[in-house]
Coordinates of C-alpha atoms and ligand atoms in Angstrom, one line a residue:
X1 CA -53.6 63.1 49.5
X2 CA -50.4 63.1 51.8
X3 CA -48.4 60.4 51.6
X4 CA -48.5 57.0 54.4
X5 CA -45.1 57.6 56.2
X6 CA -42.9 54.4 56.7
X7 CA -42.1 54.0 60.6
X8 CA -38.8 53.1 60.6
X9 CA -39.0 53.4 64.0
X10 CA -41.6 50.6 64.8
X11 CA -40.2 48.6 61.9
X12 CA -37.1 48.5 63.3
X13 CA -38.6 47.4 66.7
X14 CA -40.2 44.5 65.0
X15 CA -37.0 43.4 63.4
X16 CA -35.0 43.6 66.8
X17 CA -37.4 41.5 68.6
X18 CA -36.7 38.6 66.5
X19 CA -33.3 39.3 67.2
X20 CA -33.0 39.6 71.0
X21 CA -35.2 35.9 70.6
X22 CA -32.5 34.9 68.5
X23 CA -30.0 36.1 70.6
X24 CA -31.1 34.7 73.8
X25 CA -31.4 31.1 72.0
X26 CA -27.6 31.6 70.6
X27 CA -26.8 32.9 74.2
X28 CA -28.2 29.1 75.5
X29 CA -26.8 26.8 73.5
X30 CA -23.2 28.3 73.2
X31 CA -22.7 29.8 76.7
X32 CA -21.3 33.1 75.0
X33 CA -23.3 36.1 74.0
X34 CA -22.4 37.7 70.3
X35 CA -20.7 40.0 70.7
X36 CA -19.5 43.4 68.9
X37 CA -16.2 45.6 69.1
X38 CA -17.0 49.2 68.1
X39 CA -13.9 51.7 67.3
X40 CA -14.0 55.2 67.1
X41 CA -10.7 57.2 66.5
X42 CA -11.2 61.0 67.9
X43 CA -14.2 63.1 69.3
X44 CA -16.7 63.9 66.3
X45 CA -19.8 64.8 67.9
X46 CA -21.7 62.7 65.2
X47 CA -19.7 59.6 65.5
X48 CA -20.0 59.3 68.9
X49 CA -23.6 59.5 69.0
X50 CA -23.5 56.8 66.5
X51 CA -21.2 54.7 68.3
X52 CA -22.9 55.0 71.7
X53 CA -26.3 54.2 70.0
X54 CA -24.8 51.2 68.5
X55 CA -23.5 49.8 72.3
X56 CA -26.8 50.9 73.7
X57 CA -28.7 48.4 71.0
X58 CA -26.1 45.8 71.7
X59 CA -26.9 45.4 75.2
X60 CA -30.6 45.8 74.8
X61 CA -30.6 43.1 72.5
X62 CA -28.6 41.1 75.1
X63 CA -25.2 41.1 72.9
X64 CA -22.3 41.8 74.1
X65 CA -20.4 45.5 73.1
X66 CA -16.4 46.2 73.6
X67 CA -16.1 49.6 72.9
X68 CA -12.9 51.4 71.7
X69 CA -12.7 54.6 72.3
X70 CA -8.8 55.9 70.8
X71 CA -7.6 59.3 70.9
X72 CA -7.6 61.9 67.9
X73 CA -3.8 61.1 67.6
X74 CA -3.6 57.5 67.4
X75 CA -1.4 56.3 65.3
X76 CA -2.0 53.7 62.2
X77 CA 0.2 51.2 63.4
X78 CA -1.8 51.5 66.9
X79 CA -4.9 51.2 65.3
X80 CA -3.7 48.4 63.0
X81 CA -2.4 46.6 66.1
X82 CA -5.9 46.8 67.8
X83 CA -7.8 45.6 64.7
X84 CA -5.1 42.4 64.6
X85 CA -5.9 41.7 68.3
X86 CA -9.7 42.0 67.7
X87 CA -9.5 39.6 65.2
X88 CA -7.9 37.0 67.7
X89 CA -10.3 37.7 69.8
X90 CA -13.3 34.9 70.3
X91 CA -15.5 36.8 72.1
X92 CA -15.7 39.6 69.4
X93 CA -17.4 38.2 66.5
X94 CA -18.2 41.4 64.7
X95 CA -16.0 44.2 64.6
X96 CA -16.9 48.0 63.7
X97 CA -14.3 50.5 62.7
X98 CA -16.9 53.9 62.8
X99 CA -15.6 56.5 59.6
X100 CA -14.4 59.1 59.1
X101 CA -11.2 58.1 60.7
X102 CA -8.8 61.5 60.9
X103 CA -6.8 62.1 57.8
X104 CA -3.3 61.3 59.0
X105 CA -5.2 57.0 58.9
X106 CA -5.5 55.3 55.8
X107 CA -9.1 55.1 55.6
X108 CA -9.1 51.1 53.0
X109 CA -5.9 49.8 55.0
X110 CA -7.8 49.8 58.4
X111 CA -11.1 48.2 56.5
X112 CA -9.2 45.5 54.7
X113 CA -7.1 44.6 58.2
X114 CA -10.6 43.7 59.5
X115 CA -10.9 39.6 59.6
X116 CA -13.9 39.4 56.3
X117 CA -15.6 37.0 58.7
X118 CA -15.6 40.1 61.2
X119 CA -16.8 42.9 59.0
X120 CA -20.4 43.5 59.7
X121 CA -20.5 46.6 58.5
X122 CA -19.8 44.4 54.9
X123 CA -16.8 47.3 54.0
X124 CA -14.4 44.3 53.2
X125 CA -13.7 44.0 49.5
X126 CA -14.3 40.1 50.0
X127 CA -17.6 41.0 51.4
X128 CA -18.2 43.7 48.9
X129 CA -17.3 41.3 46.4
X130 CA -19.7 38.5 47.3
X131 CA -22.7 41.0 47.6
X132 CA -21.8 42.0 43.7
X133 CA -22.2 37.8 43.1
X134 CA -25.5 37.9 45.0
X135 CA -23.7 35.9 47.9
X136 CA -23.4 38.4 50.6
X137 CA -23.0 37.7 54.3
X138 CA -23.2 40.8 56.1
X139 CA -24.8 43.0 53.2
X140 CA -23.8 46.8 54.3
X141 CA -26.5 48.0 57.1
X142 CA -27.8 51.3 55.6
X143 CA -28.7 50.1 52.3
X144 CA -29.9 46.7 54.1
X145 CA -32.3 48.8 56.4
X146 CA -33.9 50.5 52.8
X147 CA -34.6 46.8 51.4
X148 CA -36.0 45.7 54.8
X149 CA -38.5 49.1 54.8
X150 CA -39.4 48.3 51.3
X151 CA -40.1 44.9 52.0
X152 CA -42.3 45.5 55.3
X153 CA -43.8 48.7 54.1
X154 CA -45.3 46.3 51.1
X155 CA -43.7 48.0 48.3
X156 CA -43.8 45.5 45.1
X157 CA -39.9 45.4 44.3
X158 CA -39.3 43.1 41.6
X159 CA -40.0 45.4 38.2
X160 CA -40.7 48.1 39.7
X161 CA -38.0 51.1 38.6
X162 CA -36.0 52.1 41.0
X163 CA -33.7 55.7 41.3
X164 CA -30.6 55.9 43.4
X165 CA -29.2 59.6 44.0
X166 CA -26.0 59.4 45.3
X167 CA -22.9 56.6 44.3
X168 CA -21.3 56.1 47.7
X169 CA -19.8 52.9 48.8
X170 CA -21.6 52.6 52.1
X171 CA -25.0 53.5 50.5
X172 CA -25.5 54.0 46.7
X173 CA -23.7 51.5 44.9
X174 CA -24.4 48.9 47.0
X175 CA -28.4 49.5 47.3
X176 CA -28.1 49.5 43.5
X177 CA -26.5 46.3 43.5
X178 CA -28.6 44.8 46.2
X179 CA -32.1 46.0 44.4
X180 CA -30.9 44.6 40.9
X181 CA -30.1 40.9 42.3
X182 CA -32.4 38.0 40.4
X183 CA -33.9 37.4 44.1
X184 CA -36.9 38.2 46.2
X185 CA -37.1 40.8 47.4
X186 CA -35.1 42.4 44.5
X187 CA -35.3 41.8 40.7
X188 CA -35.6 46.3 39.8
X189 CA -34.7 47.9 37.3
X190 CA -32.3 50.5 38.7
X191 CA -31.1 53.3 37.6
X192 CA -27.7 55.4 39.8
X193 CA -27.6 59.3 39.2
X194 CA -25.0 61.5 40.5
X195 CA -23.3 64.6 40.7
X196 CA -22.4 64.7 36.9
X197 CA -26.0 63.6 35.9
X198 CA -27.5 65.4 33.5
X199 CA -31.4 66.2 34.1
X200 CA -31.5 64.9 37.6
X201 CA -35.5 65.2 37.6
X202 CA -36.1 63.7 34.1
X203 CA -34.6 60.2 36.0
X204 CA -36.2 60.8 39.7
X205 CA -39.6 61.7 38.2
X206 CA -39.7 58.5 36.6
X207 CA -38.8 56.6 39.9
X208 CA -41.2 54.3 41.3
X209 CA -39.2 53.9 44.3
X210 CA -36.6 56.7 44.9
X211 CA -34.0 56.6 47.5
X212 CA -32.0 59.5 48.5
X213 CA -28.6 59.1 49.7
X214 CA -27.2 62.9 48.0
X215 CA -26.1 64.0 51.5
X216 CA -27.2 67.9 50.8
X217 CA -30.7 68.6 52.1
X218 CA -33.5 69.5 50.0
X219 CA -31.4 67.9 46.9
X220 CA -35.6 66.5 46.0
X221 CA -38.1 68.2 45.9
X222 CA -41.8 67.3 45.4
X223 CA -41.6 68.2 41.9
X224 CA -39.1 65.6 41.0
X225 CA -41.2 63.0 42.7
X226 CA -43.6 60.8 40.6
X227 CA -47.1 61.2 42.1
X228 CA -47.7 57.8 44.6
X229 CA -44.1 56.9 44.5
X230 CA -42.2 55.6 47.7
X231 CA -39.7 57.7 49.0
X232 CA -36.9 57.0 50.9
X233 CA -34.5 59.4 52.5
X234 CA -31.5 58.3 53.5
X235 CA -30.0 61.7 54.6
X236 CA -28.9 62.9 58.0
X237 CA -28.1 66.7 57.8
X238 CA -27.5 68.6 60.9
X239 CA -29.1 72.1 61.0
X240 CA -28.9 73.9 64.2
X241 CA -30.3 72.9 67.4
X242 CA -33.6 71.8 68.9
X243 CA -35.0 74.2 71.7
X244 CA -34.0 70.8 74.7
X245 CA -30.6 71.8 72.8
X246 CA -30.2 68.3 70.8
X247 CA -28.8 68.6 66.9
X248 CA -31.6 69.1 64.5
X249 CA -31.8 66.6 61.7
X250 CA -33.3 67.1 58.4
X251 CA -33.4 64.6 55.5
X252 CA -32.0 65.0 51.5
X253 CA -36.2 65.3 51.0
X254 CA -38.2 68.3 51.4
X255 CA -40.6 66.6 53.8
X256 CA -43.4 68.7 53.4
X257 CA -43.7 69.5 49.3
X258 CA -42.5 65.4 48.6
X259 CA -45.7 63.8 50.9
X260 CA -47.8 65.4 48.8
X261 CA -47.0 63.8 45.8
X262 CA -45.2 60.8 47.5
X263 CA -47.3 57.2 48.0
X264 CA -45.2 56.4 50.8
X265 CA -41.8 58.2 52.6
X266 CA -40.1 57.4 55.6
X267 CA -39.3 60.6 57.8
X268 CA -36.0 61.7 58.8
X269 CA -35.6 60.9 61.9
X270 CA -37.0 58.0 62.4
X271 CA -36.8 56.2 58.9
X272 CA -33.7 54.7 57.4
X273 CA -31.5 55.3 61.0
X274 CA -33.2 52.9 63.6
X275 CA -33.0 50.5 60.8
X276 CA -29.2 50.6 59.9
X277 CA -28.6 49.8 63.2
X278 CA -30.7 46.6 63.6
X279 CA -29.0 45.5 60.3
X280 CA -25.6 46.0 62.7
X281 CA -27.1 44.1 65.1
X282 CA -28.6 41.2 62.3
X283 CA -24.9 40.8 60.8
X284 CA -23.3 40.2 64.7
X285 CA -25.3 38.0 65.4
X286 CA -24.8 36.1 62.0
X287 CA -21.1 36.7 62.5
X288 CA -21.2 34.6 65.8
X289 CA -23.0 32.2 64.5
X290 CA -20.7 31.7 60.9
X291 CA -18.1 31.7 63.8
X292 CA -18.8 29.6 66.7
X293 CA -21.3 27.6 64.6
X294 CA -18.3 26.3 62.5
X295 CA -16.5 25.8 65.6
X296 CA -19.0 23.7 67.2
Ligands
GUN301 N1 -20.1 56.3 59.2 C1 -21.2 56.6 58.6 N2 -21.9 55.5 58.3 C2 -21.2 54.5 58.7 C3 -21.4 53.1 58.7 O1 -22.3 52.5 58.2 N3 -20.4 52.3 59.3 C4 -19.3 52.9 59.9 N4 -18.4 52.1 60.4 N5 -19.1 54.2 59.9 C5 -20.1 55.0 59.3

């Protein structure tokens, strides 16, 4: 039987509607609209569809977006400068550096200039620190967009064993840490594997809920994949064009052999993506109201 895909998509709409309510309450009581600052150093064709879908969200769900665009060339010590007068800045309660930065930038001084109380992307090692303790305030968006499918797709969490491929720190080791906290939600038994693991398939075929974040297409197959597991693909791998001329995504999953062993799996696109940005848009808001809650 083919596997019941998980609609990121529609999931994600859910999740922004109670948002833009929250939003529009925020908006009423404090006079001021959250708002974000997004960054983005150069002209990487990726990045800036990222970034632009990031501002798009913003205003839709009535926040407000100060985008940075910088040329190729900027220097640190511009960059750094920016950052600093962000952080004075009270109508920018979440700030979002987009990576990769170019080479000649020193990719951890930018991310630890940001203001911890700023950093809703959660790159911070203050707030990478208290998601380790279980006391996270903006938990990292990717791997907080994989807990939120899990949760509203019905997947039973606590116990269950969970497999991780891939050790990043925007995506593996933190949904490792988040899945393994005594919470709801949580409470798994997880297990990271890697490059250097030995037997990749003897680990994922025991998975009851695999997530891919490998970054290399086709990396599982459906012969890796415990029969009725859920699946969750968490790559974005562009391969050619689309005959209206837009890139071409693909997933770390082979779609087509996985759902048929697979209980659930989200689709790439349309699965993990429209939900990391509604996490961006869940940790502004909760940056403004940390901020100008305290403040009022
Ligand atoms: N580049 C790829 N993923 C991310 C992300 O989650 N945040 C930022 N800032 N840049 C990224």
């Amino acid at each position: 039987m083919a596997a019941q895909i998980i609609d990121g998509k529609a999931i994600a709409q859910q999740v922004r509607e109670e948002i833009r309510r929250k939003v529009a309450d925020f908006t009423a009581r404090y006079g001021l609209a959250p708002g974000l600052a997004t960054v983005l150093v150069g002209e990487d064709a990726a990045s800036i569809s990222y970034v632009t879908a990031k501002n798009r969200t913003c205003k839709e769900l009535g926040m407000e977006s100060f985008h940075h665009p910088l040329p190729a060339e900027t220097s640190q010590e511009e960059l750094l400068a920016l950052i600093e007068r962000l952080n004075r800045d009270r109508r920018v309660h979440g700030i979002l550096v987009q990576l990769p930065l170019p080479r000649h930038i020193d990719e951890k001084r930018v991310l630890f200039s940001i203001d911890p109380g700023k950093d809703v992307d959660g790159f911070h090692p203050v707030n990478v620190g208290r998601l380790m303790l279980g006391e996270a305030l903006f938990p990292p968006c990717t791997p907080a967009g994989i807990q939120e499918l899990l949760i509203r797709s019905g997947t039973v969490i606590q116990g269950a064993d969970v497999v991780v491929v891939g050790r990043s720190n925007i995506v593996g080791k933190p949904i490792a840490v988040m899945l393994v906290q005594k919470k709801d939600g949580a409470d798994a038994t997880v297990t990271i594997c890697h490059t250097r693991t030995r037997n990749l398939e003897e680990h994922t075929r025991r998975a009851e809920i695999l997530i891919v974040a490998a970054g290399r297409p086709n990396a599982v197959t459906g012969s890796m994949i415990r029969h009725g597991a859920t699946v969750i693909d968490v790559g974005v791998n562009r391969v050619g064009t689309t005959e209206s001329g837009k890139a071409k995504l693909v997933g770390d999953v082979e779609f087509a052999s996985a759902s048929e062993v697979a209980g659930k799996i989200t689709p790439v696109p349309g699965g993990v993506g429209p939900m990391t940005i509604t996490m961006l848009m869940r940790n502004t808001l909760r940056a403004a109201e940390l901020q100008v809650g305290a403040r009022a």
